[in-house]
PDB file of C-alpha atoms in Angstrom:
ATOM      1  CA  MET A   1     101.032 127.365  75.836  1.00 96.00           C
ATOM      2  CA  LEU A   2     102.261 124.249  78.034  1.00 98.00           C
ATOM      3  CA  LEU A   3      99.961 120.908  77.074  1.00 98.00           C
ATOM      4  CA  LEU A   4     100.627 118.672  80.000  1.00 98.00           C
ATOM      5  CA  ALA A   5     100.224 115.127  78.791  1.00 98.00           C
ATOM      6  CA  LEU A   6      99.200 111.800  80.233  1.00 97.00           C
ATOM      7  CA  ASP A   7      98.199 108.650  79.381  1.00 97.00           C
ATOM      8  CA  THR A   8      97.741 104.693  80.830  1.00 97.00           C
ATOM      9  CA  ALA A   9      95.700 102.914  78.608  1.00 96.00           C
ATOM     10  CA  THR A  10      98.406 100.536  77.523  1.00 95.00           C
ATOM     11  CA  PRO A  11     100.584  98.964  79.662  1.00 94.00           C
ATOM     12  CA  ALA A  12     103.363 102.139  79.320  1.00 95.00           C
ATOM     13  CA  VAL A  13     103.083 105.189  82.000  1.00 97.00           C
ATOM     14  CA  THR A  14     103.749 107.919  79.827  1.00 98.00           C
ATOM     15  CA  VAL A  15     103.893 111.917  80.694  1.00 98.00           C
ATOM     16  CA  ALA A  16     105.313 114.833  78.145  1.00 98.00           C
ATOM     17  CA  LEU A  17     105.181 118.217  78.930  1.00 98.00           C
ATOM     18  CA  PHE A  18     104.948 120.006  74.983  1.00 98.00           C
ATOM     19  CA  ASP A  19     105.140 123.637  74.174  1.00 98.00           C
ATOM     20  CA  THR A  20     102.337 124.094  71.546  1.00 97.00           C
ATOM     21  CA  GLU A  21     104.497 127.864  70.529  1.00 96.00           C
ATOM     22  CA  GLU A  22     107.901 125.845  70.092  1.00 96.00           C
ATOM     23  CA  GLY A  23     106.220 123.108  68.556  1.00 96.00           C
ATOM     24  CA  ARG A  24     107.863 120.632  70.434  1.00 97.00           C
ATOM     25  CA  VAL A  25     107.856 117.986  73.491  1.00 98.00           C
ATOM     26  CA  LEU A  26     109.895 120.078  76.985  1.00 98.00           C
ATOM     27  CA  ALA A  27     110.464 116.714  78.451  1.00 98.00           C
ATOM     28  CA  ALA A  28     108.788 113.349  78.724  1.00 98.00           C
ATOM     29  CA  ARG A  29     108.907 110.244  80.806  1.00 98.00           C
ATOM     30  CA  GLU A  30     108.038 106.821  80.268  1.00 96.00           C
ATOM     31  CA  ARG A  31     107.599 103.165  81.528  1.00 96.00           C
ATOM     32  CA  VAL A  32     106.238  99.876  80.381  1.00 95.00           C
ATOM     33  CA  ASP A  33     105.039  98.314  83.754  1.00 93.00           C
ATOM     34  CA  ALA A  34     101.463  97.300  83.387  1.00 87.00           C
ATOM     35  CA  ARG A  35     101.097  97.077  87.131  1.00 90.00           C
ATOM     36  CA  ARG A  36     102.277 100.343  88.456  1.00 93.00           C
ATOM     37  CA  HIS A  37     100.143 102.978  86.831  1.00 93.00           C
ATOM     38  CA  GLY A  38      98.854 104.510  90.207  1.00 91.00           C
ATOM     39  CA  GLU A  39     102.359 104.308  91.689  1.00 94.00           C
ATOM     40  CA  LEU A  40     104.059 105.533  88.961  1.00 96.00           C
ATOM     41  CA  LEU A  41     101.953 108.421  87.179  1.00 97.00           C
ATOM     42  CA  MET A  42     102.482 111.626  89.737  1.00 97.00           C
ATOM     43  CA  PRO A  43     106.275 111.372  90.090  1.00 97.00           C
ATOM     44  CA  PHE A  44     106.459 110.945  86.095  1.00 98.00           C
ATOM     45  CA  VAL A  45     104.713 114.111  85.887  1.00 98.00           C
ATOM     46  CA  ASP A  46     106.617 115.904  88.812  1.00 98.00           C
ATOM     47  CA  GLU A  47     110.247 114.783  86.747  1.00 98.00           C
ATOM     48  CA  VAL A  48     108.665 115.920  83.555  1.00 98.00           C
ATOM     49  CA  LEU A  49     108.558 119.186  84.910  1.00 98.00           C
ATOM     50  CA  THR A  50     111.418 119.447  86.647  1.00 98.00           C
ATOM     51  CA  ALA A  51     113.544 118.408  83.806  1.00 98.00           C
ATOM     52  CA  ALA A  52     111.692 121.316  81.685  1.00 98.00           C
ATOM     53  CA  GLY A  53     112.644 123.865  84.172  1.00 98.00           C
ATOM     54  CA  ARG A  54     108.716 124.766  84.666  1.00 98.00           C
ATOM     55  CA  ARG A  55     106.500 124.962  87.125  1.00 98.00           C
ATOM     56  CA  LEU A  56     102.776 122.954  87.718  1.00 97.00           C
ATOM     57  CA  ALA A  57     100.884 126.436  87.521  1.00 97.00           C
ATOM     58  CA  GLU A  58     103.031 127.672  84.217  1.00 98.00           C
ATOM     59  CA  VAL A  59     100.273 124.205  82.863  1.00 98.00           C
ATOM     60  CA  GLY A  60      97.871 125.609  80.370  1.00 98.00           C
ATOM     61  CA  ALA A  61      95.776 122.648  79.805  1.00 98.00           C
ATOM     62  CA  LEU A  62      96.091 118.763  79.994  1.00 98.00           C
ATOM     63  CA  VAL A  63      95.414 115.920  77.394  1.00 98.00           C
ATOM     64  CA  VAL A  64      94.549 112.543  78.623  1.00 98.00           C
ATOM     65  CA  GLY A  65      94.373 109.268  76.535  1.00 97.00           C
ATOM     66  CA  THR A  66      90.981 107.559  76.579  1.00 97.00           C
ATOM     67  CA  GLY A  67      91.791 104.530  75.588  1.00 96.00           C
ATOM     68  CA  PRO A  68      90.416 101.974  74.749  1.00 96.00           C
ATOM     69  CA  GLY A  69      92.244 100.000  77.342  1.00 93.00           C
ATOM     70  CA  PRO A  70      91.711  98.145  80.463  1.00 88.00           C
ATOM     71  CA  TYR A  71      89.379  99.270  83.174  1.00 87.00           C
ATOM     72  CA  THR A  72      92.076  99.580  85.861  1.00 86.00           C
ATOM     73  CA  GLY A  73      94.708 101.140  83.938  1.00 90.00           C
ATOM     74  CA  LEU A  74      92.849 104.042  82.449  1.00 93.00           C
ATOM     75  CA  ARG A  75      90.886 105.366  84.668  1.00 93.00           C
ATOM     76  CA  VAL A  76      94.181 105.767  86.499  1.00 96.00           C
ATOM     77  CA  GLY A  77      95.313 108.410  83.746  1.00 96.00           C
ATOM     78  CA  LEU A  78      91.496 109.906  83.393  1.00 97.00           C
ATOM     79  CA  VAL A  79      91.332 110.259  86.976  1.00 96.00           C
ATOM     80  CA  THR A  80      94.179 111.986  87.045  1.00 97.00           C
ATOM     81  CA  GLY A  81      94.272 114.218  84.401  1.00 97.00           C
ATOM     82  CA  ALA A  82      90.549 115.643  85.701  1.00 97.00           C
ATOM     83  CA  ALA A  83      92.443 116.294  89.387  1.00 97.00           C
ATOM     84  CA  LEU A  84      94.969 118.311  88.284  1.00 98.00           C
ATOM     85  CA  GLY A  85      92.702 119.906  86.124  1.00 98.00           C
ATOM     86  CA  ALA A  86      90.105 121.125  88.435  1.00 98.00           C
ATOM     87  CA  ALA A  87      92.804 121.966  90.847  1.00 97.00           C
ATOM     88  CA  LEU A  88      94.922 124.174  88.043  1.00 98.00           C
ATOM     89  CA  ASP A  89      91.204 125.210  86.438  1.00 98.00           C
ATOM     90  CA  VAL A  90      92.684 124.790  83.097  1.00 98.00           C
ATOM     91  CA  PRO A  91      91.200 122.663  80.016  1.00 98.00           C
ATOM     92  CA  VAL A  92      91.174 118.991  80.135  1.00 98.00           C
ATOM     93  CA  TYR A  93      91.274 117.383  76.396  1.00 98.00           C
ATOM     94  CA  GLY A  94      90.521 113.970  75.580  1.00 98.00           C
ATOM     95  CA  VAL A  95      92.770 111.868  72.564  1.00 97.00           C
ATOM     96  CA  CYS A  96      92.016 108.705  71.610  1.00 97.00           C
ATOM     97  CA  THR A  97      94.963 106.018  72.525  1.00 97.00           C
ATOM     98  CA  LEU A  98      95.113 104.900  69.670  1.00 98.00           C
ATOM     99  CA  ASP A  99      95.129 108.011  67.669  1.00 98.00           C
ATOM    100  CA  GLY A 100      98.083 108.679  69.365  1.00 97.00           C
ATOM    101  CA  ILE A 101     100.219 105.526  68.865  1.00 98.00           C
ATOM    102  CA  ALA A 102      99.067 106.396  64.703  1.00 98.00           C
ATOM    103  CA  HIS A 103     100.420 109.539  65.096  1.00 97.00           C
ATOM    104  CA  ALA A 104     103.818 108.927  66.460  1.00 97.00           C
ATOM    105  CA  ALA A 105     103.801 105.611  63.692  1.00 97.00           C
ATOM    106  CA  GLY A 106     104.070 108.669  60.954  1.00 97.00           C
ATOM    107  CA  LEU A 107     102.743 106.534  58.392  1.00 97.00           C
ATOM    108  CA  ALA A 108     101.414 108.203  55.312  1.00 97.00           C
ATOM    109  CA  GLY A 109      99.469 105.599  53.832  1.00 95.00           C
ATOM    110  CA  PRO A 110      96.490 103.226  54.832  1.00 97.00           C
ATOM    111  CA  PHE A 111      97.672 100.698  58.200  1.00 98.00           C
ATOM    112  CA  VAL A 112      95.960  99.620  61.328  1.00 98.00           C
ATOM    113  CA  VAL A 113      96.843  99.958  65.140  1.00 98.00           C
ATOM    114  CA  ALA A 114      96.008  97.375  67.638  1.00 98.00           C
ATOM    115  CA  THR A 115      96.954  97.272  71.372  1.00 97.00           C
ATOM    116  CA  ASP A 116      96.595  93.981  74.039  1.00 95.00           C
ATOM    117  CA  ALA A 117      92.644  94.008  75.152  1.00 95.00           C
ATOM    118  CA  ARG A 118      93.390  90.562  77.057  1.00 91.00           C
ATOM    119  CA  ARG A 119      91.309  87.705  76.950  1.00 91.00           C
ATOM    120  CA  LYS A 120      92.815  86.898  73.529  1.00 94.00           C
ATOM    121  CA  GLU A 121      91.316  90.180  72.340  1.00 96.00           C
ATOM    122  CA  VAL A 122      92.349  93.579  70.450  1.00 97.00           C
ATOM    123  CA  TYR A 123      91.610  97.221  71.159  1.00 97.00           C
ATOM    124  CA  TRP A 124      91.943  98.010  66.919  1.00 97.00           C
ATOM    125  CA  ALA A 125      91.148 100.933  64.806  1.00 98.00           C
ATOM    126  CA  GLU A 126      91.858 102.013  60.952  1.00 98.00           C
ATOM    127  CA  TYR A 127      93.601 104.940  59.359  1.00 98.00           C
ATOM    128  CA  ALA A 128      94.055 106.602  56.562  1.00 98.00           C
ATOM    129  CA  ASP A 129      97.130 108.612  57.843  1.00 97.00           C
ATOM    130  CA  ALA A 130      98.927 109.505  60.732  1.00 97.00           C
ATOM    131  CA  ASP A 131      96.298 111.829  61.385  1.00 94.00           C
ATOM    132  CA  THR A 132      93.090 110.248  60.079  1.00 96.00           C
ATOM    133  CA  ARG A 133      90.697 107.300  61.664  1.00 97.00           C
ATOM    134  CA  VAL A 134      88.729 106.203  59.447  1.00 97.00           C
ATOM    135  CA  GLY A 135      87.357 103.094  61.188  1.00 96.00           C
ATOM    136  CA  GLY A 136      87.085 102.195  65.164  1.00 94.00           C
ATOM    137  CA  PRO A 137      87.958 102.260  67.737  1.00 97.00           C
ATOM    138  CA  ALA A 138      86.791  98.702  68.253  1.00 96.00           C
ATOM    139  CA  VAL A 139      87.392  95.140  70.606  1.00 96.00           C
ATOM    140  CA  ASP A 140      87.639  91.824  68.453  1.00 96.00           C
ATOM    141  CA  ARG A 141      89.388  88.796  68.005  1.00 96.00           C
ATOM    142  CA  PRO A 142      92.209  89.088  65.809  1.00 96.00           C
ATOM    143  CA  ALA A 143      91.061  85.898  63.448  1.00 93.00           C
ATOM    144  CA  GLU A 144      88.285  87.818  62.942  1.00 94.00           C
ATOM    145  CA  LEU A 145      90.343  90.471  61.667  1.00 93.00           C
ATOM    146  CA  ALA A 146      92.757  88.977  59.713  1.00 92.00           C
ATOM    147  CA  GLU A 147      91.109  88.986  55.966  1.00 93.00           C
ATOM    148  CA  ARG A 148      89.973  92.545  56.711  1.00 92.00           C
ATOM    149  CA  VAL A 149      93.544  93.959  57.519  1.00 93.00           C
ATOM    150  CA  ALA A 150      95.190  92.005  54.969  1.00 92.00           C
ATOM    151  CA  GLY A 151      97.913  94.232  52.888  1.00 92.00           C
ATOM    152  CA  ARG A 152      98.625  96.827  55.251  1.00 96.00           C
ATOM    153  CA  PRO A 153     101.166  97.743  57.846  1.00 97.00           C
ATOM    154  CA  ALA A 154      99.829  97.277  61.626  1.00 98.00           C
ATOM    155  CA  VAL A 155     101.455  99.503  64.410  1.00 98.00           C
ATOM    156  CA  GLY A 156     100.969  98.532  68.150  1.00 97.00           C
ATOM    157  CA  ALA A 157     101.739  95.752  70.845  1.00 96.00           C
ATOM    158  CA  GLY A 158      98.701  93.736  69.975  1.00 96.00           C
ATOM    159  CA  THR A 159     100.508  93.011  66.518  1.00 96.00           C
ATOM    160  CA  ALA A 160     103.344  91.247  67.513  1.00 95.00           C
ATOM    161  CA  LEU A 161     101.361  89.065  70.328  1.00 96.00           C
ATOM    162  CA  TYR A 162      99.213  87.969  67.325  1.00 96.00           C
ATOM    163  CA  PRO A 163     101.780  88.020  64.212  1.00 94.00           C
ATOM    164  CA  ASP A 164      99.335  84.951  62.407  1.00 94.00           C
ATOM    165  CA  ALA A 165      96.650  87.887  61.753  1.00 95.00           C
ATOM    166  CA  PHE A 166      98.536  90.720  61.254  1.00 96.00           C
ATOM    167  CA  PRO A 167     101.408  89.862  59.342  1.00 95.00           C
ATOM    168  CA  GLY A 168     102.040  93.263  58.003  1.00 95.00           C
ATOM    169  CA  ALA A 169     102.966  94.356  61.366  1.00 96.00           C
ATOM    170  CA  ARG A 170     105.632  96.832  61.956  1.00 96.00           C
ATOM    171  CA  ALA A 171     107.811  96.697  64.705  1.00 95.00           C
ATOM    172  CA  ASP A 172     110.013  99.277  64.317  1.00 97.00           C
ATOM    173  CA  LEU A 173     107.093 101.185  65.094  1.00 97.00           C
ATOM    174  CA  PRO A 174     105.835 102.046  68.562  1.00 94.00           C
ATOM    175  CA  ALA A 175     103.698  99.603  70.491  1.00 94.00           C
ATOM    176  CA  HIS A 176     102.787 101.209  73.142  1.00 95.00           C
ATOM    177  CA  ALA A 177     101.198 105.185  73.620  1.00 93.00           C
ATOM    178  CA  SER A 178     103.441 107.927  73.915  1.00 95.00           C
ATOM    179  CA  ALA A 179     102.529 111.347  75.750  1.00 98.00           C
ATOM    180  CA  GLY A 180     104.795 113.118  73.515  1.00 97.00           C
ATOM    181  CA  ALA A 181     102.434 111.997  70.721  1.00 97.00           C
ATOM    182  CA  LEU A 182      99.242 112.670  72.146  1.00 97.00           C
ATOM    183  CA  ALA A 183     100.045 116.240  72.960  1.00 98.00           C
ATOM    184  CA  ALA A 184     101.462 117.193  69.498  1.00 97.00           C
ATOM    185  CA  LEU A 185      98.539 115.481  67.800  1.00 97.00           C
ATOM    186  CA  ALA A 186      96.015 117.809  70.295  1.00 97.00           C
ATOM    187  CA  ALA A 187      97.686 120.912  69.736  1.00 97.00           C
ATOM    188  CA  ARG A 188      97.732 119.754  65.556  1.00 96.00           C
ATOM    189  CA  ARG A 189      93.794 119.998  66.174  1.00 96.00           C
ATOM    190  CA  LEU A 190      93.881 123.116  68.434  1.00 96.00           C
ATOM    191  CA  ALA A 191      95.974 125.442  66.139  1.00 96.00           C
ATOM    192  CA  ALA A 192      93.134 123.939  63.349  1.00 96.00           C
ATOM    193  CA  GLY A 193      90.411 124.536  65.448  1.00 95.00           C
ATOM    194  CA  GLU A 194      89.298 121.381  65.540  1.00 94.00           C
ATOM    195  CA  PRO A 195      87.254 119.807  68.195  1.00 90.00           C
ATOM    196  CA  LEU A 196      88.938 117.371  70.641  1.00 93.00           C
ATOM    197  CA  ASP A 197      87.505 114.930  72.742  1.00 94.00           C
ATOM    198  CA  PRO A 198      85.711 115.246  76.013  1.00 96.00           C
ATOM    199  CA  PRO A 199      88.083 113.135  78.977  1.00 96.00           C
ATOM    200  CA  LEU A 200      86.006 110.445  78.517  1.00 96.00           C
ATOM    201  CA  PRO A 201      86.992 106.733  79.454  1.00 95.00           C
ATOM    202  CA  ARG A 202      86.498 104.216  75.612  1.00 94.00           C
ATOM    203  CA  TYR A 203      86.449 101.334  78.444  1.00 91.00           C
ATOM    204  CA  LEU A 204      84.835  99.364  75.175  1.00 88.00           C
ATOM    205  CA  ARG A 205      83.250  96.490  77.164  1.00 73.00           C
ATOM    206  CA  ARG A 206      82.758  96.220  80.834  1.00 58.00           C
ATOM    207  CA  PRO A 207      85.115  95.301  83.263  1.00 53.00           C
ATOM    208  CA  ASP A 208      86.514  92.147  84.468  1.00 52.00           C
ATOM    209  CA  ALA A 209      85.352  92.674  88.100  1.00 49.00           C
ATOM    210  CA  ARG A 210      81.871  91.446  89.136  1.00 53.00           C
ATOM    211  CA  GLU A 211      79.327  92.028  92.325  1.00 57.00           C
ATOM    212  CA  PRO A 212      80.025  88.686  94.147  1.00 56.00           C
ATOM    213  CA  ALA A 213      77.051  86.130  93.752  1.00 58.00           C
ATOM    214  CA  GLY A 214      75.148  83.930  96.254  1.00 58.00           C
ATOM    215  CA  TYR A 215      77.505  84.927  98.978  1.00 54.00           C
ATOM    216  CA  LYS A 216      76.076  84.881 102.817  1.00 59.00           C
ATOM    217  CA  ALA A 217      74.806  87.763 104.352  1.00 55.00           C
ATOM    218  CA  VAL A 218      76.677  88.222 108.103  1.00 59.00           C
ATOM    219  CA  THR A 219      74.830  91.473 109.477  1.00 62.00           C
ATOM    220  CA  PRO A 220      73.525  90.346 112.933  1.00 64.00           C
ATOM    221  CA  PRO A 221      70.154  89.467 113.183  1.00 61.00           C
ATOM    222  CA  SER A 222      68.010  92.669 114.625  1.00 62.00           C
ATOM    223  CA  PRO A 223      66.467  92.170 118.066  1.00 63.00           C
ATOM    224  CA  GLU A 224      63.434  91.844 116.844  1.00 62.00           C
ATOM    225  CA  ALA A 225      63.651  88.833 114.486  1.00 56.00           C
ATOM    226  CA  GLU A 226      65.781  87.243 117.225  1.00 59.00           C
ATOM    227  CA  ALA A 227      62.676  87.232 119.712  1.00 60.00           C
ATOM    228  CA  ARG A 228      60.722  85.895 116.793  1.00 60.00           C
ATOM    229  CA  ARG A 229      62.716  82.441 116.909  1.00 59.00           C
TER     230      ARG A 229
END
């Protein structure tokens, strides 16, 4: 089966086509550009399919990174995955983005993954190994985590931003999400009969956007109101 995987929960826009029978990524595209998720995602899908010599109609399932991540970027991948799944009439599976980064890291012992959550916070989770999450995901200020994560390797862009809180940061390991890693992890879980997450976002906090308050109404008064003046 062909899995088409995509993730926009981090600054990376990442797409991959994975063959579950061959157990490998056939083609992948990735670019770190936090402002162009919507612009880049579908062209990357086309480029990946072309590079692999496959058609969209051959895809048997979608795998989408569910975050946690910033509201605007995260929903681009989730909505695109839902739309493609509906158009193809195939399942859409969700995988925690931090799980994908952990899988790509490939570490055998306990470690931490952290990504940038902005507002001087990080999204983070704890792992017993590359495929086993034992804590999180959560969102916190790095200083609040320093004692808890001390002595363990740390992976992800969030660890590089706050080196004092993550002294075990591994710059040699992946900083952002990888659609190829998401697909490989989803394929392993499917083969083992393990349940996958629904394709729903892990926001962990409310979006930055707020409904304006205290603004003046601009709707013209009704004729009845005018007559009462």
